[in-house]
C-alpha cells in the first residue's frame, strides 16, 4: 500500500482520516481511526470491502485504486 499517496490524496481533497472513518461507518464499514493508521503503517491490510468503500467515498478510478492499494500486479 502506498500510504503517502493515499494520505496525499485525502489532503488534496481537503479531507482527513477522521472524515474518512465517519464516511466509512456511514457506508456500513465499521472501522476506527487507530485501525486505519495501523493499515497505513503496514501492520495490517485493508479488506476488499474496505477498499471498495474507500474507492467509492473518494471517487477513485480503478487505476488510482490499484496504484494505491496494490503495489504490484499479479499476471
Backbone as JSON Lines, residues from 0, in Angstrom:
{"i":0,"aa":"X","n":[0.83,-1.18,0.0],"ca":[0.0,0.0,0.0],"c":[0.88,1.24,0.0]}
{"i":1,"aa":"X","n":[0.47,2.21,-0.77],"ca":[1.21,3.48,-0.84],"c":[0.52,4.48,0.06]}
{"i":2,"aa":"X","n":[0.91,4.44,1.34],"ca":[0.28,5.29,2.35],"c":[0.46,6.77,2.05]}
{"i":3,"aa":"X","n":[1.65,7.13,1.57],"ca":[1.91,8.54,1.29],"c":[1.01,9.07,0.17]}
{"i":4,"aa":"X","n":[0.79,8.26,-0.84],"ca":[-0.1,8.64,-1.94],"c":[-1.53,8.76,-1.42]}
{"i":5,"aa":"X","n":[-1.94,7.8,-0.61],"ca":[-3.28,7.79,-0.04],"c":[-3.53,9.04,0.81]}
{"i":6,"aa":"X","n":[-2.61,9.32,1.72],"ca":[-2.77,10.49,2.59],"c":[-2.71,11.79,1.79]}
{"i":7,"aa":"X","n":[-1.86,11.83,0.77],"ca":[-1.78,13.0,-0.1],"c":[-3.08,13.23,-0.84]}
{"i":8,"aa":"X","n":[-3.7,12.17,-1.29],"ca":[-4.98,12.27,-1.99],"c":[-6.07,12.81,-1.06]}
{"i":9,"aa":"X","n":[-6.09,12.29,0.16],"ca":[-7.05,12.79,1.15],"c":[-6.85,14.29,1.36]}
{"i":10,"aa":"X","n":[-5.59,14.68,1.51],"ca":[-5.27,16.08,1.79],"c":[-5.65,16.98,0.61]}
{"i":11,"aa":"X","n":[-5.39,16.54,-0.62],"ca":[-5.74,17.37,-1.78],"c":[-7.24,17.54,-1.92]}
{"i":12,"aa":"X","n":[-8.0,16.59,-1.38],"ca":[-9.45,16.7,-1.42],"c":[-9.98,17.48,-0.21]}
{"i":13,"aa":"X","n":[-9.05,17.96,0.64],"ca":[-9.45,18.73,1.81],"c":[-10.06,17.87,2.91]}
{"i":14,"aa":"X","n":[-9.71,16.59,2.93],"ca":[-10.28,15.65,3.9],"c":[-9.17,15.1,4.79]}
{"i":15,"aa":"X","n":[-9.58,14.37,5.85],"ca":[-8.61,13.74,6.74],"c":[-9.12,12.35,7.15]}
{"i":16,"aa":"X","n":[-8.33,11.67,7.96],"ca":[-8.68,10.3,8.36],"c":[-9.95,10.28,9.19]}
{"i":17,"aa":"X","n":[-10.15,11.26,10.04],"ca":[-11.38,11.29,10.84],"c":[-12.61,11.37,9.95]}
{"i":18,"aa":"X","n":[-12.54,12.2,8.91],"ca":[-13.64,12.31,7.95],"c":[-13.88,10.97,7.26]}
{"i":19,"aa":"X","n":[-12.78,10.3,6.86],"ca":[-12.89,9.01,6.18],"c":[-13.54,7.97,7.09]}
{"i":20,"aa":"X","n":[-13.14,7.94,8.36],"ca":[-13.74,7.0,9.31],"c":[-15.25,7.2,9.37]}
{"i":21,"aa":"X","n":[-15.68,8.45,9.48],"ca":[-17.1,8.76,9.54],"c":[-17.82,8.27,8.28]}
{"i":22,"aa":"X","n":[-17.25,8.56,7.12],"ca":[-17.87,8.16,5.85],"c":[-17.91,6.64,5.7]}
{"i":23,"aa":"X","n":[-16.83,5.97,6.11],"ca":[-16.81,4.5,6.0],"c":[-17.87,3.89,6.9]}
{"i":24,"aa":"X","n":[-18.03,4.41,8.1],"ca":[-19.06,3.91,9.01],"c":[-20.45,4.14,8.43]}
{"i":25,"aa":"X","n":[-20.64,5.28,7.77],"ca":[-21.93,5.55,7.11],"c":[-22.19,4.56,5.98]}
{"i":26,"aa":"X","n":[-21.12,4.07,5.34],"ca":[-21.24,3.09,4.25],"c":[-21.41,1.66,4.79]}
{"i":27,"aa":"X","n":[-21.39,1.49,6.11],"ca":[-21.57,0.17,6.69],"c":[-20.27,-0.56,6.96]}
{"i":28,"aa":"X","n":[-19.14,0.11,6.76],"ca":[-17.82,-0.47,7.04],"c":[-17.36,0.05,8.39]}
{"i":29,"aa":"X","n":[-17.67,-0.68,9.45],"ca":[-17.32,-0.26,10.79],"c":[-15.8,-0.29,10.97]}
{"i":30,"aa":"X","n":[-15.24,0.87,11.27],"ca":[-13.8,1.0,11.43],"c":[-13.52,2.18,12.34]}
{"i":31,"aa":"X","n":[-12.4,2.14,13.03],"ca":[-11.99,3.24,13.9],"c":[-10.69,3.83,13.39]}
{"i":32,"aa":"X","n":[-10.41,5.02,13.84],"ca":[-9.23,5.78,13.4],"c":[-7.93,4.99,13.57]}
{"i":33,"aa":"X","n":[-7.75,4.38,14.74],"ca":[-6.49,3.66,15.01],"c":[-6.3,2.49,14.05]}
{"i":34,"aa":"X","n":[-7.38,1.86,13.64],"ca":[-7.29,0.74,12.7],"c":[-6.8,1.24,11.34]}
{"i":35,"aa":"X","n":[-7.3,2.38,10.9],"ca":[-6.83,2.92,9.62],"c":[-5.35,3.23,9.7]}
{"i":36,"aa":"X","n":[-4.9,3.83,10.79],"ca":[-3.47,4.15,10.92],"c":[-2.61,2.88,10.96]}
{"i":37,"aa":"X","n":[-3.1,1.81,11.58],"ca":[-2.36,0.55,11.58],"c":[-2.21,0.02,10.15]}
{"i":38,"aa":"X","n":[-3.26,0.17,9.38],"ca":[-3.23,-0.28,7.99],"c":[-2.28,0.6,7.17]}
{"i":39,"aa":"X","n":[-2.28,1.89,7.44],"ca":[-1.39,2.8,6.72],"c":[0.08,2.54,7.07]}
{"i":40,"aa":"X","n":[0.34,2.08,8.3],"ca":[1.71,1.75,8.71],"c":[2.13,0.36,8.24]}
{"i":41,"aa":"X","n":[1.21,-0.39,7.66],"ca":[1.54,-1.72,7.16],"c":[1.43,-2.82,8.2]}
{"i":42,"aa":"X","n":[0.83,-2.52,9.34],"ca":[0.67,-3.53,10.39],"c":[-0.44,-4.52,10.06]}
{"i":43,"aa":"X","n":[-1.34,-4.12,9.2],"ca":[-2.38,-5.0,8.68],"c":[-2.81,-4.44,7.32]}
{"i":44,"aa":"X","n":[-3.67,-5.17,6.64],"ca":[-4.08,-4.75,5.3],"c":[-5.56,-4.42,5.26]}
{"i":45,"aa":"X","n":[-5.92,-3.54,4.35],"ca":[-7.33,-3.24,4.15],"c":[-8.01,-4.46,3.55]}
{"i":46,"aa":"X","n":[-9.23,-4.74,3.99],"ca":[-10.03,-5.81,3.41],"c":[-10.61,-5.31,2.1]}
{"i":47,"aa":"X","n":[-10.98,-6.23,1.23],"ca":[-11.5,-5.83,-0.08],"c":[-12.75,-4.95,0.05]}
{"i":48,"aa":"X","n":[-13.61,-5.25,1.02],"ca":[-14.81,-4.43,1.21],"c":[-14.45,-3.01,1.66]}
{"i":49,"aa":"X","n":[-13.38,-2.88,2.42],"ca":[-12.93,-1.56,2.86],"c":[-12.34,-0.78,1.69]}
{"i":50,"aa":"X","n":[-11.58,-1.46,0.85],"ca":[-11.02,-0.81,-0.34],"c":[-12.14,-0.33,-1.25]}
{"i":51,"aa":"X","n":[-13.15,-1.17,-1.4],"ca":[-14.3,-0.8,-2.24],"c":[-15.0,0.43,-1.67]}
{"i":52,"aa":"X","n":[-15.21,0.47,-0.36],"ca":[-15.87,1.61,0.28],"c":[-15.03,2.88,0.13]}
{"i":53,"aa":"X","n":[-13.74,2.77,0.36],"ca":[-12.84,3.92,0.23],"c":[-12.85,4.44,-1.2]}
{"i":54,"aa":"X","n":[-12.8,3.52,-2.15],"ca":[-12.81,3.91,-3.57],"c":[-14.09,4.65,-3.92]}
{"i":55,"aa":"X","n":[-15.2,4.18,-3.38],"ca":[-16.48,4.84,-3.63],"c":[-16.52,6.22,-2.98]}
{"i":56,"aa":"X","n":[-16.11,6.3,-1.72],"ca":[-16.14,7.56,-0.97],"c":[-15.25,8.61,-1.62]}
{"i":57,"aa":"X","n":[-14.04,8.2,-2.01],"ca":[-13.08,9.15,-2.59],"c":[-13.22,9.29,-4.1]}
{"i":58,"aa":"X","n":[-14.15,8.52,-4.67],"ca":[-14.38,8.53,-6.13],"c":[-13.09,8.24,-6.9]}
{"i":59,"aa":"X","n":[-12.42,7.16,-6.48],"ca":[-11.17,6.75,-7.12],"c":[-11.46,6.03,-8.43]}
{"i":60,"aa":"X","n":[-10.61,6.25,-9.42],"ca":[-10.68,5.45,-10.63],"c":[-10.09,4.08,-10.32]}
{"i":61,"aa":"X","n":[-10.33,3.12,-11.19],"ca":[-9.73,1.79,-10.98],"c":[-8.21,1.9,-10.95]}
{"i":62,"aa":"X","n":[-7.65,2.73,-11.81],"ca":[-6.19,2.9,-11.85],"c":[-5.67,3.47,-10.53]}
{"i":63,"aa":"X","n":[-6.34,4.49,-10.01],"ca":[-5.93,5.08,-8.73],"c":[-6.01,4.04,-7.61]}
{"i":64,"aa":"X","n":[-7.11,3.29,-7.59],"ca":[-7.29,2.27,-6.55],"c":[-6.19,1.22,-6.62]}
{"i":65,"aa":"X","n":[-5.9,0.74,-7.81],"ca":[-4.85,-0.26,-7.97],"c":[-3.48,0.31,-7.58]}
{"i":66,"aa":"X","n":[-3.23,1.54,-7.98],"ca":[-1.94,2.17,-7.69],"c":[-1.73,2.34,-6.19]}
{"i":67,"aa":"X","n":[-2.76,2.71,-5.47],"ca":[-2.64,2.97,-4.03],"c":[-2.6,1.67,-3.22]}
{"i":68,"aa":"X","n":[-3.5,0.76,-3.49],"ca":[-3.67,-0.4,-2.61],"c":[-2.89,-1.64,-3.04]}
{"i":69,"aa":"X","n":[-2.48,-1.71,-4.3],"ca":[-1.78,-2.91,-4.77],"c":[-0.47,-2.49,-5.42]}
{"i":70,"aa":"X","n":[0.62,-2.75,-4.75],"ca":[1.92,-2.29,-5.2],"c":[2.41,-3.02,-6.45]}
{"i":71,"aa":"X","n":[2.08,-4.28,-6.56],"ca":[2.47,-5.0,-7.77],"c":[1.29,-5.81,-8.28]}
{"i":72,"aa":"X","n":[1.17,-5.84,-9.57],"ca":[0.08,-6.6,-10.18],"c":[0.52,-8.03,-10.42]}
{"i":73,"aa":"X","n":[-0.35,-8.95,-10.18],"ca":[-0.09,-10.36,-10.43],"c":[-0.64,-10.68,-11.81]}
{"i":74,"aa":"X","n":[0.2,-11.25,-12.66],"ca":[-0.26,-11.57,-14.01],"c":[-0.66,-13.02,-14.14]}
